[in-house]
Coordinates of C-alpha atoms and ligand atoms in Angstrom, one line a residue:
M288 CA 5.5 19.5 1.1
A289 CA 6.4 19.5 -2.6
L290 CA 10.2 19.0 -1.9
F291 CA 10.3 15.2 -1.9
S292 CA 7.9 14.9 -4.8
E293 CA 10.2 17.0 -7.0
K294 CA 13.0 14.5 -6.7
K295 CA 12.9 12.1 -9.6
L296 CA 15.7 9.8 -8.5
P297 CA 16.7 8.2 -5.2
S298 CA 19.4 9.5 -3.0
L299 CA 22.9 8.2 -2.8
G300 CA 23.5 6.0 0.2
K301 CA 22.8 2.7 1.8
A302 CA 19.1 1.8 1.7
M303 CA 17.4 2.8 4.9
A304 CA 13.8 3.5 6.0
I305 CA 14.0 6.6 8.2
G306 CA 11.3 7.7 10.6
Y307 CA 7.7 6.6 10.9
Y308 CA 5.4 5.4 8.1
P309 CA 3.5 8.7 8.0
R310 CA 6.5 10.9 8.9
G311 CA 9.8 10.0 7.4
C312 CA 11.8 9.3 4.2
L313 CA 13.8 6.7 2.3
Q314 CA 17.5 6.7 1.7
G315 CA 18.9 4.6 -1.2
G316 CA 15.4 3.7 -2.5
V317 CA 15.2 1.1 -5.3
E318 CA 12.8 1.0 -8.2
H319 CA 10.2 -1.8 -8.5
P320 CA 10.1 -2.9 -12.2
M321 CA 6.9 -1.7 -14.0
T322 CA 6.1 -5.1 -15.5
G323 CA 6.8 -8.6 -14.3
Q324 CA 5.5 -12.1 -15.1
T325 CA 2.8 -11.8 -12.5
W326 CA 2.4 -8.1 -12.0
Q327 CA 2.1 -4.7 -13.5
V328 CA 2.5 -1.3 -11.8
M329 CA -0.3 1.2 -12.4
R330 CA -0.2 5.1 -12.5
L331 CA 3.3 5.3 -13.8
S332 CA 3.2 9.1 -14.1
R333 CA 3.2 9.4 -10.3
N334 CA 6.7 7.9 -10.1
R335 CA 5.8 6.1 -6.9
N336 CA 7.1 2.7 -7.7
W337 CA 10.1 3.0 -5.3
G338 CA 10.8 1.4 -2.0
H339 CA 13.2 -0.1 0.5
P340 CA 14.8 -3.2 -1.1
D341 CA 12.7 -5.3 1.4
L342 CA 9.5 -4.0 -0.2
V343 CA 10.7 -4.8 -3.8
K344 CA 11.8 -8.3 -2.7
F345 CA 8.4 -8.8 -0.9
L346 CA 6.5 -7.8 -4.0
E347 CA 8.5 -10.1 -6.2
R348 CA 7.7 -13.0 -3.9
F349 CA 4.2 -12.0 -3.1
A350 CA 2.9 -11.5 -6.7
P351 CA 3.3 -15.1 -7.8
L352 CA 2.0 -16.4 -4.5
A353 CA -1.1 -14.2 -4.6
A354 CA -1.6 -14.8 -8.3
K355 CA -1.8 -18.5 -7.6
A356 CA -3.8 -18.4 -4.4
T357 CA -6.5 -16.3 -6.1
G358 CA -6.5 -17.9 -9.5
W359 CA -6.0 -14.3 -10.9
K360 CA -2.8 -15.3 -12.6
R361 CA -1.4 -11.7 -12.2
I362 CA -1.9 -8.7 -9.9
L363 CA -1.9 -4.9 -10.1
I364 CA 0.3 -2.8 -8.0
G365 CA -0.6 0.8 -7.0
D366 CA 1.4 3.4 -5.1
M367 CA 4.6 2.5 -3.2
A368 CA 6.8 5.5 -2.3
Q369 CA 8.5 8.4 -4.1
P370 CA 12.2 7.8 -5.0
R371 CA 13.3 9.5 -1.7
G372 CA 10.1 8.7 0.2
G373 CA 8.8 11.6 2.2
P374 CA 5.3 13.2 2.3
L375 CA 3.2 12.8 -0.8
P376 CA 1.4 15.9 -2.2
F377 CA -1.8 13.9 -2.6
G378 CA -3.3 10.5 -1.9
H379 CA -1.8 9.2 1.3
K380 CA -0.6 10.1 4.8
S381 CA 1.8 7.2 5.0
H382 CA 3.8 5.6 2.2
Q383 CA 6.7 7.8 3.3
I384 CA 9.5 5.4 4.3
G385 CA 9.4 2.8 1.4
L386 CA 7.6 0.1 3.3
D387 CA 4.0 0.7 2.3
V388 CA 2.3 -0.5 -0.9
D389 CA -1.2 -0.5 -2.3
I390 CA -2.2 -3.6 -4.2
W391 CA -5.4 -3.6 -6.2
L392 CA -8.3 -5.9 -5.3
M393 CA -8.8 -7.1 -8.8
P394 CA -7.0 -9.4 -11.3
M395 CA -4.6 -8.0 -13.8
P396 CA -5.9 -8.3 -17.4
D397 CA -4.1 -10.9 -19.4
R398 CA -1.9 -8.6 -21.4
V399 CA 0.6 -5.8 -21.0
L400 CA -1.3 -2.6 -20.4
S401 CA -0.4 0.5 -22.2
Q402 CA 0.9 3.6 -20.4
E403 CA -2.5 5.2 -20.9
E404 CA -4.4 2.2 -19.6
R405 CA -2.2 2.2 -16.5
E406 CA -3.3 5.8 -15.9
N407 CA -7.0 5.3 -16.6
I408 CA -8.2 1.9 -15.6
S409 CA -9.8 2.0 -12.2
A410 CA -10.1 -0.8 -9.6
S411 CA -13.6 -1.9 -8.8
D412 CA -14.9 -1.0 -5.4
V413 CA -15.8 -4.3 -3.5
V414 CA -17.8 -2.5 -0.8
A415 CA -21.5 -1.8 -1.3
A416 CA -22.8 1.8 -1.4
D417 CA -24.0 1.7 2.2
G418 CA -20.4 1.1 3.3
K419 CA -21.6 -1.7 5.6
H420 CA -21.2 -4.8 3.4
V421 CA -19.2 -6.1 0.6
D422 CA -20.8 -6.1 -2.8
D423 CA -21.6 -9.7 -3.7
K424 CA -21.5 -8.9 -7.4
I425 CA -17.9 -8.0 -7.1
W426 CA -16.4 -9.6 -4.0
S427 CA -15.5 -13.2 -4.1
L428 CA -13.5 -15.8 -2.2
A429 CA -10.5 -15.0 -4.3
D430 CA -10.4 -11.7 -2.4
V431 CA -10.2 -13.6 0.8
A432 CA -7.4 -15.7 -0.5
F433 CA -5.6 -12.5 -1.7
I434 CA -5.8 -10.8 1.7
R435 CA -4.9 -13.9 3.6
T436 CA -1.8 -14.5 1.4
A437 CA -0.6 -11.0 2.2
A438 CA -1.3 -11.3 6.0
E439 CA 0.5 -14.6 6.2
Q440 CA 3.9 -13.3 5.0
P441 CA 6.2 -12.9 8.0
E442 CA 7.6 -9.5 7.0
V443 CA 4.2 -8.0 6.8
E444 CA 3.3 -5.8 9.8
R445 CA -0.3 -4.7 8.8
V446 CA -2.8 -5.2 6.0
L447 CA -5.3 -2.3 6.0
V448 CA -8.7 -2.8 4.4
N449 CA -12.1 -1.2 4.5
A450 CA -14.1 -2.2 7.6
A451 CA -16.8 -3.8 5.5
I452 CA -14.1 -6.1 4.1
K453 CA -12.8 -6.9 7.6
K454 CA -16.3 -7.7 8.7
E455 CA -16.8 -10.1 5.7
L456 CA -13.5 -11.8 6.5
C457 CA -14.7 -12.4 10.0
R458 CA -18.0 -13.8 8.7
V459 CA -16.4 -16.1 6.1
E460 CA -13.8 -17.5 8.4
G461 CA -16.4 -18.1 11.1
K462 CA -15.2 -20.8 13.4
N463 CA -12.0 -21.4 11.4
D464 CA -8.6 -20.4 12.8
R465 CA -8.7 -16.7 12.4
S466 CA -5.3 -15.9 13.9
W467 CA -4.0 -14.8 10.5
M468 CA -6.5 -12.0 10.6
S469 CA -5.0 -10.1 13.5
K470 CA -2.8 -8.2 11.1
V471 CA -5.8 -7.3 8.9
R472 CA -7.0 -4.0 10.3
P473 CA -9.9 -1.7 9.2
W474 CA -9.1 1.8 7.9
Y475 CA -10.8 4.5 5.9
G476 CA -11.1 4.0 2.2
H477 CA -9.3 0.8 1.0
A478 CA -12.4 -0.5 -0.7
D479 CA -10.8 -1.2 -4.0
H480 CA -7.2 -2.1 -2.8
I481 CA -5.4 -3.4 0.2
H482 CA -2.5 -1.6 1.9
V483 CA 0.4 -3.8 2.9
R484 CA 2.9 -2.4 5.4
L485 CA 6.2 -4.2 6.1
K486 CA 8.0 -4.3 9.4
C487 CA 11.0 -2.1 10.0
P488 CA 14.0 -3.7 8.2
A489 CA 17.0 -4.8 10.3
D490 CA 19.3 -2.4 8.4
S491 CA 17.2 0.7 9.4
P492 CA 17.9 1.7 13.0
D493 CA 16.0 5.0 12.5
C494 CA 12.9 3.3 11.4
R495 CA 10.2 3.6 14.0
A496 CA 8.1 0.4 14.5
Q497 CA 4.4 0.6 14.7
P498 CA 2.9 -0.6 18.0
A499 CA 2.2 -4.3 17.9
V500 CA -1.3 -5.3 16.6
P501 CA -3.8 -5.6 19.5
E502 CA -4.4 -9.1 20.8
G503 CA -7.0 -11.2 19.1
D504 CA -8.4 -11.4 15.5
G505 CA -10.2 -8.0 15.6
C506 CA -13.6 -9.7 14.9
D507 CA -15.2 -8.0 17.9
K508 CA -16.9 -4.9 19.2
S509 CA -13.9 -2.7 18.1
L510 CA -15.3 -3.2 14.5
D511 CA -18.7 -1.6 15.3
H512 CA -17.3 1.9 15.6
W513 CA -16.5 1.9 11.9
F514 CA -20.1 1.4 11.0
A515 CA -21.4 4.4 13.1
D516 CA -23.3 6.8 10.8
W517 CA -20.9 9.7 11.5
I518 CA -17.9 7.6 10.5
L519 CA -19.6 6.3 7.3
R520 CA -20.4 9.9 6.4
L521 CA -16.8 11.2 6.8
K522 CA -15.4 12.0 3.4
I523 CA -11.8 10.9 4.1
P524 CA -10.0 11.0 0.7
E525 CA -9.9 7.8 -1.2
F526 CA -6.7 6.5 0.3
G527 CA -7.2 7.6 3.9
G528 CA -5.8 11.1 4.2
S529 CA -3.0 13.3 3.0
S530 CA 0.2 14.7 4.5
R531 CA -0.3 18.3 3.4
G532 CA 0.9 20.7 6.0
L533 CA 3.8 18.5 7.0
K534 CA 7.1 20.4 6.9
L535 CA 10.7 19.2 6.5
K536 CA 11.3 20.1 10.2
D537 CA 8.6 17.7 11.2
L538 CA 10.6 14.8 9.8
P539 CA 13.7 13.1 11.3
P540 CA 16.8 15.3 10.8
A541 CA 18.4 12.7 8.5
C542 CA 15.6 13.4 6.0
A543 CA 17.1 16.8 5.2
A544 CA 20.3 15.0 4.2
V545 CA 18.4 12.5 2.1
L546 CA 16.6 15.3 0.3
N547 CA 19.8 17.1 -0.5
A548 CA 22.0 14.1 -1.3
P549 CA 23.2 13.5 -4.9
A550 CA 21.2 11.0 -6.9
S551 CA 22.3 7.4 -6.6
P552 CA 24.5 6.5 -9.6
A553 CA 22.8 3.1 -9.7
S554 CA 19.7 4.9 -10.7
A555 CA 21.4 7.0 -13.4
A556 CA 20.3 4.5 -16.1
T557 CA 16.7 5.2 -15.3
E558 CA 17.2 8.9 -15.3
E559 CA 15.9 9.6 -18.8
R560 CA 12.8 7.5 -18.3
S561 CA 12.1 9.0 -14.9
E562 CA 12.0 12.6 -16.2
P563 CA 8.5 14.0 -16.2
R564 CA 6.4 12.2 -18.8
Ligands
ZN617 ZN1 -1.9 2.8 0.9

């Protein structure tokens, strides 16, 4: 569905996440700043640095915490949502309601990156080529601290990572308290970034919550399935799928109004910069 991706600005209206993470939209989205003291946003040309205000607030709080916990000093932020959320033409199934964000598993370089660098620099894959282990040359304990910091934030619903990463977390934490790990769940891809998903905000009655995480830390037999040969051979796109084929009628009815609403005046100042680059 190209409709939502054609909207360069958020809709007028009170901020609300509408629908389900892979089937919904975002009213009154806010823009996350491209550059902060402890973060930079990558892939600016995609215009996906929008979210529910809870997500922007989360990132502003999380970036300095994660930078400190890892010793990385600064972090790199990938896709959030389109200005009005909705299905994305490529890259993700979810990220539709302004509560999902990808955060790179690597430190931000110690300088402000150019627009071009933000398009072209790639994150390093921390998973080995066999898909069964982390790559010891790239993976480090800083990655553990990074993921743990995300999982420990109360507004976080899930942290999705590659199964090889989950397996390594289970191994490293061994007999330690692994309760923080219950939110960290395996998913396709996610070998060079983590996917952080926030809970439905209190101000969004039409946001559909994800079922609660299963009991336990997930360091059990349920993990084995991810290492079956046929699963490892599946070529699920980089980020875990796409939402191609989804139609406007598949979304909550309120999303048609979001799509057709005038642009939010608060965003008018950014209009020029948000035009196609
Ligand atoms: Zn993601």
